Short mmCIF file of C-alpha atoms and ligand atoms in Angstrom, two decimals:
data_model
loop_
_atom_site.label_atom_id
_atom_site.label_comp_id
_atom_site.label_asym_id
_atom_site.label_seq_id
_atom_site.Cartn_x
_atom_site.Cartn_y
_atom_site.Cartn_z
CA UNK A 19 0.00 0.00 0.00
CA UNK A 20 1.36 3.93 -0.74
CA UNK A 21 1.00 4.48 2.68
CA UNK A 22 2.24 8.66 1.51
CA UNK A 23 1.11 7.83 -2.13
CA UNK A 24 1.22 11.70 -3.30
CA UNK A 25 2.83 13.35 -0.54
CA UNK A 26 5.09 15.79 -1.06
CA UNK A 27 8.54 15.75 1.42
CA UNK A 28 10.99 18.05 1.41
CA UNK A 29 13.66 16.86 3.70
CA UNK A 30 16.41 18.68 4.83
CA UNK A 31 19.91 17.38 6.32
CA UNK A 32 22.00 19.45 8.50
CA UNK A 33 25.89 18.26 9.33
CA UNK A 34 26.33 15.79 11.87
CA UNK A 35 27.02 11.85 11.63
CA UNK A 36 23.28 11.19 11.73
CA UNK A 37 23.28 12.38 8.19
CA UNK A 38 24.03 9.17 7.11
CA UNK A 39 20.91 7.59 8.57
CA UNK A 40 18.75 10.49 6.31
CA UNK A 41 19.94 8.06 3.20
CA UNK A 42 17.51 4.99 4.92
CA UNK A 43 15.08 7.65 5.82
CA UNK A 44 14.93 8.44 1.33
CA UNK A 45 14.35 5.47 1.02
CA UNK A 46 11.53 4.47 2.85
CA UNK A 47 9.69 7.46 2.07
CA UNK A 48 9.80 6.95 -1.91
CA UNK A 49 9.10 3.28 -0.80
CA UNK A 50 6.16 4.52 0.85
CA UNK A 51 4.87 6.52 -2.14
CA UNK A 52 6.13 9.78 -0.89
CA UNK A 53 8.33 12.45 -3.41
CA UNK A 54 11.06 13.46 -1.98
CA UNK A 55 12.86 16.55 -2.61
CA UNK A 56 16.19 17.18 -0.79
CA UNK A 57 17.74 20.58 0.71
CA UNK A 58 21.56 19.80 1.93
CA UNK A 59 23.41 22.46 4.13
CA UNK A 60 26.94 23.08 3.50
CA UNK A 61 27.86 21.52 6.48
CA UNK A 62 25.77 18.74 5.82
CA UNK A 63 27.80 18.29 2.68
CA UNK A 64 30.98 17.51 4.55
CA UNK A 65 29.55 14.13 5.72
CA UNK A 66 27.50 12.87 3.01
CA UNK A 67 27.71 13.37 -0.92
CA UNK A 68 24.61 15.14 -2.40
CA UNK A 69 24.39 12.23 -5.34
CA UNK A 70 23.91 9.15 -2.46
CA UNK A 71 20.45 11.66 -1.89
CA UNK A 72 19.75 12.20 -5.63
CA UNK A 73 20.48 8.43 -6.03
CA UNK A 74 17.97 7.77 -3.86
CA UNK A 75 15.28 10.30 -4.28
CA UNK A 76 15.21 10.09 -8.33
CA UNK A 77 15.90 13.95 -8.09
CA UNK A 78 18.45 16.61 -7.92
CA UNK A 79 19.66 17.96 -5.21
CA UNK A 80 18.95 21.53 -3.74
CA UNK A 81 22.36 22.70 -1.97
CA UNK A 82 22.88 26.59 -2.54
CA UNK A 83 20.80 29.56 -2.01
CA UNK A 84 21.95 31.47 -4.71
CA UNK A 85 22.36 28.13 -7.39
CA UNK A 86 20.84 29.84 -10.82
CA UNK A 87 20.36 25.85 -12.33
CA UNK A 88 18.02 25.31 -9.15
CA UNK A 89 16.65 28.95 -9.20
CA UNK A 90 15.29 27.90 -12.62
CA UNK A 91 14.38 24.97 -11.68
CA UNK A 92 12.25 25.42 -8.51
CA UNK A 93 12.97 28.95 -6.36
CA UNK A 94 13.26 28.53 -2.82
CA UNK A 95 9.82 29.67 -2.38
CA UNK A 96 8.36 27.89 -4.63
CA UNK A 97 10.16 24.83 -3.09
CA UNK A 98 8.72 25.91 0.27
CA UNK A 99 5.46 26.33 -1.31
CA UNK A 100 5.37 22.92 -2.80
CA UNK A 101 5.43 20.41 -0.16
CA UNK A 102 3.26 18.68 2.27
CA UNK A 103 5.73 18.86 4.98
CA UNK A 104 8.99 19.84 5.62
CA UNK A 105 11.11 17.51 7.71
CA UNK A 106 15.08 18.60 9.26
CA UNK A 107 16.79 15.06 10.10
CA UNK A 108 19.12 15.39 11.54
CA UNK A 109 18.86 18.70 13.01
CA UNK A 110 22.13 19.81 14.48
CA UNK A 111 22.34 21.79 17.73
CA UNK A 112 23.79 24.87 15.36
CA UNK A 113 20.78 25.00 12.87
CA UNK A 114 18.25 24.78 15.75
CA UNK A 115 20.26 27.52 17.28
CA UNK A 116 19.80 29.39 13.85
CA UNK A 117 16.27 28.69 13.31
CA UNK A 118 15.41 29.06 16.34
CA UNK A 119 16.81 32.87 16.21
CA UNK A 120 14.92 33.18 12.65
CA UNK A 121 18.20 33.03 10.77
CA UNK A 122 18.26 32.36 6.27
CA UNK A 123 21.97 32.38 5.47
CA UNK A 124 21.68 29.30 4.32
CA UNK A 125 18.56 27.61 1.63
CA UNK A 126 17.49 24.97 4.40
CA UNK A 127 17.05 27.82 6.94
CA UNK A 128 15.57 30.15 4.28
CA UNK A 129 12.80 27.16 3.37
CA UNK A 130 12.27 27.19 6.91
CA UNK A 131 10.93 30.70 7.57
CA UNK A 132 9.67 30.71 4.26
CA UNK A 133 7.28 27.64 4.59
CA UNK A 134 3.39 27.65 5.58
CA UNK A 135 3.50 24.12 6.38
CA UNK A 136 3.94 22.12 9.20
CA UNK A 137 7.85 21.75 9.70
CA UNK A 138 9.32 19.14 11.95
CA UNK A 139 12.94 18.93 13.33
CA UNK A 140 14.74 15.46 14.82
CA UNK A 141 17.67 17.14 16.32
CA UNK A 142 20.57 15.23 16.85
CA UNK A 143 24.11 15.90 18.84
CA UNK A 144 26.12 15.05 21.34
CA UNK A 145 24.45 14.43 24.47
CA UNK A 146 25.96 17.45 26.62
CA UNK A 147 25.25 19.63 23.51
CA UNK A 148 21.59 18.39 24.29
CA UNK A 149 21.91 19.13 27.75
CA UNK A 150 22.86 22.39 27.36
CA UNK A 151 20.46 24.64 28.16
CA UNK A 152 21.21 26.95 25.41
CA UNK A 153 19.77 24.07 23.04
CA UNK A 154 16.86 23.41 25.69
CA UNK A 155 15.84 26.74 25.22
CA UNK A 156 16.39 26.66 21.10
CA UNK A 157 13.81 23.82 21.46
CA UNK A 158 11.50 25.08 23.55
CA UNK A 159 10.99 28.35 21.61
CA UNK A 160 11.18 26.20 18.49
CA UNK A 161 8.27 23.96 20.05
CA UNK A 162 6.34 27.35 20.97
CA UNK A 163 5.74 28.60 17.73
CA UNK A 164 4.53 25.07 16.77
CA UNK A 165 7.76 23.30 15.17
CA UNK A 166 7.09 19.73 15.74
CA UNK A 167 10.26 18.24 17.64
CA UNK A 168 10.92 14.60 17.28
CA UNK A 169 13.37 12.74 19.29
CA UNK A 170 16.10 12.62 20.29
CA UNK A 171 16.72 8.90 21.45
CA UNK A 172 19.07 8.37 23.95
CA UNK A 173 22.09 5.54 23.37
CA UNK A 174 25.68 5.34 22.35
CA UNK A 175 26.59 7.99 20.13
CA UNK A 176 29.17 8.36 17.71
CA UNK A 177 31.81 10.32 19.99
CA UNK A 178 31.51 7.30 22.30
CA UNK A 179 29.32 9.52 24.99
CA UNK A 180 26.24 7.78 25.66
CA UNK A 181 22.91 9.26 26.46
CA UNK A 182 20.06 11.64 24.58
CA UNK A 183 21.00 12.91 21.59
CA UNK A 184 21.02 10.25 18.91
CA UNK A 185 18.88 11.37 15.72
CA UNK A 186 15.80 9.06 16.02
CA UNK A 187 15.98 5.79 13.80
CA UNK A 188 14.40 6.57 10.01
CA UNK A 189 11.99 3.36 10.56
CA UNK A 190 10.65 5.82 13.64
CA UNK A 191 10.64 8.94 11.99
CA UNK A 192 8.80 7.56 9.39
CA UNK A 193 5.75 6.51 11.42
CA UNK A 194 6.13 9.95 13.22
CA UNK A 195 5.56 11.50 9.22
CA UNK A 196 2.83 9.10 8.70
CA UNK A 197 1.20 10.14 11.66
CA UNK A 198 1.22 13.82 10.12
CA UNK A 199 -1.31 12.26 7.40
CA UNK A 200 -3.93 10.28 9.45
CA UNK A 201 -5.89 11.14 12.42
CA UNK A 202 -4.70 11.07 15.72
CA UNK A 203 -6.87 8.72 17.92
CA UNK A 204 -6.67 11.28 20.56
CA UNK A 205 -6.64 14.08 19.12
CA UNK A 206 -7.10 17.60 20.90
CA UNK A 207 -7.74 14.92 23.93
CA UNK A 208 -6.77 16.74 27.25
CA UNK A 209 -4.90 14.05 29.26
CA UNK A 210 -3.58 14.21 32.83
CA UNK A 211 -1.21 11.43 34.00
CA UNK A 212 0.95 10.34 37.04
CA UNK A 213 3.69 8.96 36.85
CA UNK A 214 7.13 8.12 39.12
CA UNK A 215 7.31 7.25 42.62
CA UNK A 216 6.64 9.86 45.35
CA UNK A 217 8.73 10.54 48.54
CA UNK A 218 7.69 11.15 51.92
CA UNK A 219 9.81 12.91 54.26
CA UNK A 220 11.50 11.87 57.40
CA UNK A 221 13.73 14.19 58.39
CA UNK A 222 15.26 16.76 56.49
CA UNK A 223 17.65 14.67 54.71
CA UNK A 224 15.53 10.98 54.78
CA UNK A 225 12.28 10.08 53.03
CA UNK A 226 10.29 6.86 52.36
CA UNK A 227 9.74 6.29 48.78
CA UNK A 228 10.14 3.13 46.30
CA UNK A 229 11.73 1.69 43.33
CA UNK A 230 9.24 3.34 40.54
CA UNK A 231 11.70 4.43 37.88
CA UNK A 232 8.88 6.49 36.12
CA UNK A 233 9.72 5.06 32.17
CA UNK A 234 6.40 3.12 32.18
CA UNK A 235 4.47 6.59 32.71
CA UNK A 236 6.94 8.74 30.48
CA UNK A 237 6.23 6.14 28.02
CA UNK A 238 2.64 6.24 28.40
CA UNK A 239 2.73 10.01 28.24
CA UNK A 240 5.12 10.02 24.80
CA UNK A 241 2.71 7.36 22.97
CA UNK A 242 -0.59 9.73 24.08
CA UNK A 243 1.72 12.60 22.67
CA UNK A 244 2.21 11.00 19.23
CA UNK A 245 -1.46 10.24 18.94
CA UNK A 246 -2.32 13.52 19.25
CA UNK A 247 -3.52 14.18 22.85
CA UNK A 248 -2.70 17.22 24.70
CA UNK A 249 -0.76 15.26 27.87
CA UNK A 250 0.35 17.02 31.30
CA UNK A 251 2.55 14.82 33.27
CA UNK A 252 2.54 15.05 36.74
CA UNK A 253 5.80 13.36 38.15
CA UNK A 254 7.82 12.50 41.09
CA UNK A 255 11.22 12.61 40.85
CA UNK A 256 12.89 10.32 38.41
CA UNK A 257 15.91 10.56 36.21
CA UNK A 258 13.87 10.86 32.66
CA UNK A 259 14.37 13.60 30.38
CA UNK A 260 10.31 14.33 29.86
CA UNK A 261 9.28 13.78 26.40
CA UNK A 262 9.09 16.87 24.09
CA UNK A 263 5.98 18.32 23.97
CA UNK A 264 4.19 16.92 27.02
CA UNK A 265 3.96 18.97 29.98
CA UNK A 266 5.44 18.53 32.99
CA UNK A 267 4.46 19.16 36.76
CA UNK A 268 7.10 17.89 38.46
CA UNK A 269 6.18 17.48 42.31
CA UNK A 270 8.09 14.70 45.37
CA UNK A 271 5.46 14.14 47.80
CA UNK A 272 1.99 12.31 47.47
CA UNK A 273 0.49 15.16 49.09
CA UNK A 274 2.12 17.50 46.63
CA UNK A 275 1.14 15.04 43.63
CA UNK A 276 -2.63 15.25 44.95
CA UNK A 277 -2.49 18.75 45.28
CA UNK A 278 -1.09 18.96 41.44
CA UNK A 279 -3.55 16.95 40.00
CA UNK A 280 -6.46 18.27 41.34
CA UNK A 281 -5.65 21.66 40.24
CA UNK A 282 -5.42 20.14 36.29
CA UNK A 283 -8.12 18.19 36.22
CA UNK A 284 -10.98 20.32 35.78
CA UNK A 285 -10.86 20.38 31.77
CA UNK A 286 -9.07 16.73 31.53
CA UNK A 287 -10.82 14.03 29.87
CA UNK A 288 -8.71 11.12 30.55
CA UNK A 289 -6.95 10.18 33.79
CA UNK A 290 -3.97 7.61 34.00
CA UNK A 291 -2.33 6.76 37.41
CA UNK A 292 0.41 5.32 36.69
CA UNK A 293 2.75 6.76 39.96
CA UNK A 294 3.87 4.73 42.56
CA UNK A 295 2.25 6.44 45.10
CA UNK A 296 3.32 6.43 48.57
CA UNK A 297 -0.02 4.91 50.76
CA UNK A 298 1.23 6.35 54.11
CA UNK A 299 3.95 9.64 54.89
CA UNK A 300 5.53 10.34 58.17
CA UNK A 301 2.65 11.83 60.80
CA UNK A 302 5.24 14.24 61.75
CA UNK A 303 8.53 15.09 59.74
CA UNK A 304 11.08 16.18 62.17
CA UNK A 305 12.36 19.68 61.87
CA UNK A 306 16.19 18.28 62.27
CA UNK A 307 17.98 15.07 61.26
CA UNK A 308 17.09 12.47 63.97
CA UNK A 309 19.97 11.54 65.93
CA UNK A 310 21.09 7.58 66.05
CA UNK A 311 20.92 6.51 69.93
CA UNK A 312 20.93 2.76 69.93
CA UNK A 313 17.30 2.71 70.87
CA UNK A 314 14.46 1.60 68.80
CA UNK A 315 12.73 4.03 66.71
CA UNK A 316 9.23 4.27 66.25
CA UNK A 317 7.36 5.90 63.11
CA UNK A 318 4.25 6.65 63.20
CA UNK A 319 2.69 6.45 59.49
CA UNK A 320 -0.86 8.37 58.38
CA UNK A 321 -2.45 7.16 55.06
CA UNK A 322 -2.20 9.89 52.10
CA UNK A 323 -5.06 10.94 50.02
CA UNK A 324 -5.67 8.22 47.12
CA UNK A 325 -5.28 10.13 43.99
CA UNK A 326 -7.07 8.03 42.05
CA UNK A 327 -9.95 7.01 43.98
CA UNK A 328 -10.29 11.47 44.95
CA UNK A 329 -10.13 12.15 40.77
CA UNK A 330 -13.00 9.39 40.15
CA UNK A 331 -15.37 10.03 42.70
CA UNK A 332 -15.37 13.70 41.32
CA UNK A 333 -19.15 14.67 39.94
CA UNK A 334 -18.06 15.91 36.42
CA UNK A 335 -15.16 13.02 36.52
CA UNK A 336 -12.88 12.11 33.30
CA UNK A 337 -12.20 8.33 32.21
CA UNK A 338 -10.10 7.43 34.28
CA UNK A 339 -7.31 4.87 33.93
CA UNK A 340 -5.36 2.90 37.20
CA UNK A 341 -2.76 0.92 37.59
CA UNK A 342 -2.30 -2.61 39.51
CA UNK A 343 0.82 -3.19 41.02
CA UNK A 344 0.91 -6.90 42.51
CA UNK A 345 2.81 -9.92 44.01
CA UNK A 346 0.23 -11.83 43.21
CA UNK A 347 -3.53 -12.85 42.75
CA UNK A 348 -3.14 -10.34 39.77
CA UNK A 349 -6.85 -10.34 38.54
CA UNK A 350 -8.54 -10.76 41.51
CA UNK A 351 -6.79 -8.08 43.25
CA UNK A 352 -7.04 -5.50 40.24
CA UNK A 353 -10.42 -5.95 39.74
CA UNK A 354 -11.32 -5.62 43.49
CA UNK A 355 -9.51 -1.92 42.34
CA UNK A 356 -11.22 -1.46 39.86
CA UNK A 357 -14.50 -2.00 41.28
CA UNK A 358 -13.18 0.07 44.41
CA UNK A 359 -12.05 2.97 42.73
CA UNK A 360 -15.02 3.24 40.25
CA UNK A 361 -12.66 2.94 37.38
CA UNK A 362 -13.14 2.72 33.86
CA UNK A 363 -10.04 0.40 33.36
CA UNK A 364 -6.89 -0.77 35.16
CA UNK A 365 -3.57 -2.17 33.75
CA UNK A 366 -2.18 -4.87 36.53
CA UNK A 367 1.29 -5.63 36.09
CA UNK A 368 2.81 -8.44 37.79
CA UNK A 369 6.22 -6.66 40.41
CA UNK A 370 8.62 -8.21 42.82
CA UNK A 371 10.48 -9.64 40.33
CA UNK A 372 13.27 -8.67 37.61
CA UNK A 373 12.24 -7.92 33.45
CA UNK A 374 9.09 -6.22 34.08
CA UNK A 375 7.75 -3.68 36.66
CA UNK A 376 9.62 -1.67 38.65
CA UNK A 377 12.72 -0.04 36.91
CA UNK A 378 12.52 -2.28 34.24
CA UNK A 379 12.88 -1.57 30.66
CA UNK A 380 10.65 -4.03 29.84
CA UNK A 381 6.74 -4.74 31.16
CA UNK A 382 3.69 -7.17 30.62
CA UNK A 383 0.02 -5.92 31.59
CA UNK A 384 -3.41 -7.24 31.88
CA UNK A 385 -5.95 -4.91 30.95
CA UNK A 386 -9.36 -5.24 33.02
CA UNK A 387 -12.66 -3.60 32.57
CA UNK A 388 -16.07 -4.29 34.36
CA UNK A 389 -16.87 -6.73 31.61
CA UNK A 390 -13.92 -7.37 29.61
CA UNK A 391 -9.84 -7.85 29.61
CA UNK A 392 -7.32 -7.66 27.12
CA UNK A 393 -3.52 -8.96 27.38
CA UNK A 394 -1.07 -6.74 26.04
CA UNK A 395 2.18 -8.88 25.36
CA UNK A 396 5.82 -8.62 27.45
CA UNK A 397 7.63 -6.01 25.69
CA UNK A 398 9.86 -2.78 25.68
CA UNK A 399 7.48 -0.13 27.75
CA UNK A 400 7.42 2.63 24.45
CA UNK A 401 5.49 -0.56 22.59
CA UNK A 402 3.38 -1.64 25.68
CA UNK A 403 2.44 2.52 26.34
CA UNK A 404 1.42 2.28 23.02
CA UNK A 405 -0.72 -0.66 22.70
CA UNK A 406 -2.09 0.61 26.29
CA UNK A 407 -3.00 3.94 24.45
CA UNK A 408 -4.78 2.61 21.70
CA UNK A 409 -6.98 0.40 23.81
CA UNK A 410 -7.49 3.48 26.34
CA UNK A 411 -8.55 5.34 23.27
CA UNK A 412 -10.77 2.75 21.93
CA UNK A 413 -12.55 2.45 24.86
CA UNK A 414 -12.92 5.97 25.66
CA UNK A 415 -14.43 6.76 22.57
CA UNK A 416 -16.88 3.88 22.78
CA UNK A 417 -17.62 4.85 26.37
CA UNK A 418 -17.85 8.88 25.07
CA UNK A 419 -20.30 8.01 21.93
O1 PMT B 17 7.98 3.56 37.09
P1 PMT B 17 8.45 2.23 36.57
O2 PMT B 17 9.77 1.81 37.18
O3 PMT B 17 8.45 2.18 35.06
O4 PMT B 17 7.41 1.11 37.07
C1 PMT B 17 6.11 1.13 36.62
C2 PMT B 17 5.10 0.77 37.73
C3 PMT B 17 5.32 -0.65 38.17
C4 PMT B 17 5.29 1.72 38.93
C5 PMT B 17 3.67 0.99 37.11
O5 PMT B 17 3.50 0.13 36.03
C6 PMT B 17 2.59 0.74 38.15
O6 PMT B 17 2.15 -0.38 38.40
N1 PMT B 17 2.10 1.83 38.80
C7 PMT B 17 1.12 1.78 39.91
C8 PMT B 17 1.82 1.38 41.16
C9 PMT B 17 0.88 1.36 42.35
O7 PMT B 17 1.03 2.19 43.21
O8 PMT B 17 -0.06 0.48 42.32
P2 PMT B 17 -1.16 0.25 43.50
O9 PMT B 17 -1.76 -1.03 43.15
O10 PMT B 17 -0.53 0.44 44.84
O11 PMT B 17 -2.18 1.45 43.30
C10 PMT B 17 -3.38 1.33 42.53
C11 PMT B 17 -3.66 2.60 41.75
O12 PMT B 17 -4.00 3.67 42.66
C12 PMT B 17 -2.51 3.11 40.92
O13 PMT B 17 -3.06 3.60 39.72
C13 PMT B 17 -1.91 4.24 41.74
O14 PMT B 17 -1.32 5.25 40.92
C14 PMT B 17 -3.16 4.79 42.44
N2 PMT B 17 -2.90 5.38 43.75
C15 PMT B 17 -2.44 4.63 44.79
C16 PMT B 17 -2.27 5.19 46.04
C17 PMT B 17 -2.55 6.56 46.22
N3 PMT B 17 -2.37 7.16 47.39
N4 PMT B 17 -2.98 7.30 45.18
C18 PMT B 17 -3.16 6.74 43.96
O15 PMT B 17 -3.55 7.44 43.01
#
């Protein structure tokens, strides 16, 4: 099937090592019936030859801003004017920088200011480049005046460093253009998520807390993102960058994650808990570090609000989505929650042990509602977020029609 069968790309490749990948990303997009035009910076030229592109596209291609053959061939506005999209992969921290300060010394950057439609970037550098929050900033202005920002992935890069900054793979990028041409199963879909453990204070410098890494819920919140929703993440502390796009709250106690979400939920339609929240804090957090004295200590714990249970029993309540963490007894216990909490659906995933749950890269889940259940397969937590999201969306749109 042409799954872009008359869509017009006009992709643009900035220098960096990722460039290379931009060759795979040619090809799959003629594959998938797209035309392809190609805009090379100079910079980009120093890594890649411009004919492996025209190769691969079946067309020339545009390098120069002031090239008279291309000038007569297609002007720059012209070329702006004639596509569908306009996608930079890789995007290097220096032409974000430029674009995002509105510069056109260059044809790519010109094409950029000159375009009307939608223009995506999938930046791609070395991680502390990323970090910096020069190129942070870049982003989030970029993001502001509605570029669409995909990636980066995080993994060993080229330098040897290893973290966020690796261009996103072309098979991903080209769902993430695909995705520009069909409907969004959420979208304009206002949805409010936990996510991350919480921790309850002690002392000063001690807290209780647990071993929620927060990836499940950060990739729950990135696969709502790509489907179009409008996500706000509320979050205890974790170590995850949050995805691009999605908006963050970002909060430690269970108190302070109650307090969060109730002041968002008003206009949300769709509630997932996925946080590891805390069931009891401290009755008392001392004012000073406790001192060791050899004698037993005594803690006196008070149960916190339940989030979940407070957001569902609300009179003009969204669908809301929990989460079953369990040792054991896995559907008996998550559908006494279910029932419980008044909940629309709840994902129970098995914990305690290693390759799924807690911290794990990887998770299983078994999806209950009052009269049904679906299984959603042991995988990497971006696929099962995603298969989670399209059932959540299913279902809410039965249970909103
Ligand atoms: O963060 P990761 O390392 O990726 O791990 C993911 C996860 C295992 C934490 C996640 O998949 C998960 O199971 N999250 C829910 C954990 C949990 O607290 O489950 P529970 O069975 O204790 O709570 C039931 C539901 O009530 C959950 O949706 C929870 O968010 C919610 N709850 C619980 C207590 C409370 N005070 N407020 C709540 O909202």
């Amino acid at each position: 099937m042409q799954l872009l069968g008359n869509r017009k790309i006009l992709l643009g490749i900035t220098g960096g090592i990722a460039a290379y990948k931009a060759a795979e990303l040619v090809r799959l997009l003629t594959r998938a019936g797209a035309e392809v035009r190609v805009v090379m910076t100079p910079a980009a030229q120093e890594f890649v030859q411009p004919l492996t592109y025209q190769a691969l596209s079946g067309h020339r291609v545009y390098t120069d801003l002031f090239d008279a053959e291309a000038e007569s061939a297609m002007d720059h506005i012209e070329l702006a004017r004639w596509c569908d999209l306009l996608v930079v992969a890789p995007a290097s921290a220096d032409f974000l920088g430029k674009m995002s300060a509105g510069y056109a010394d260059n044809l790519l950057l010109t094409l950029c200011l000159a375009s009307k439609q939608p223009v995506a970037v999938a930046p791609a550098m070395n991680q502390q480049m990323f970090a910096n929050p020069a190129t942070r900033d870049n982003l989030r202005q970029l993001i502001g005046r509605g570029v669409l920002v995909w990636g980066p992935d995080e993994g060993e890069q080229a330098c040897g460093d290893v973290g966020p900054g690796r261009m996103l793979e072309p098979a991903q990028l080209l769902n993430n253009i695909l995705s520009q041409f069909g409907p969004g199963k959420l979208d304009g879909v206002r949805l409010l998520l936990t996510a991350g453990p919480t921790r309850e204070p002690i002392d000063p410098v001690r807290y209780i807390s647990n071993r929620s890494s927060g990836k499940m819920g950060y990739a729950i919140a990135e696969a709502a993102m790509k489907q179009g929703a409008r996500v706000t993440l509320v979050s205890g502390p974790v170590f995850l960058a949050p995805p691009f796009g999605v908006e963050l709250v970002a909060v430690e106690s269970a108190q302070q994650m109650y307090e969060a979400v109730m002041g968002e939920v008003a206009d949300c339609e769709i509630f997932i808990a996925c946080a590891a929240v805390s069931d009891y804090r401290v009755a008392e957090t001392a004012q000073h570090k406790i001192k060791k004295t050899g004698e037993v200590l005594t803690l006196q714990l008070v149960p916190n609000p339940d989030i979940l249970a407070e957001v569902s029993a609300l009179q003009a309540r969204p669908f809301c989505v929990g989460f079953a963490a369990e040792t054991e007894n896995l559907e008996q216990y998550a559908r006494g929650k279910l029932q419980q909490k008044n909940l629309d659906m709840i994902a129970a995933n098995r914990v305690g042990s290693a390759g799924s749950g807690f911290e794990a890269d990887f998770n299983q889940l078994e999806v209950y509602w009052i009269d049904g259940g679906q299984s959603i397969e042991h995988a990497g937590k971006s696929e099962v977020a995603k298969q989670l999201i399209d059932l959540i969306a299913e279902r809410y749109t039965r249970a909103r029609s």
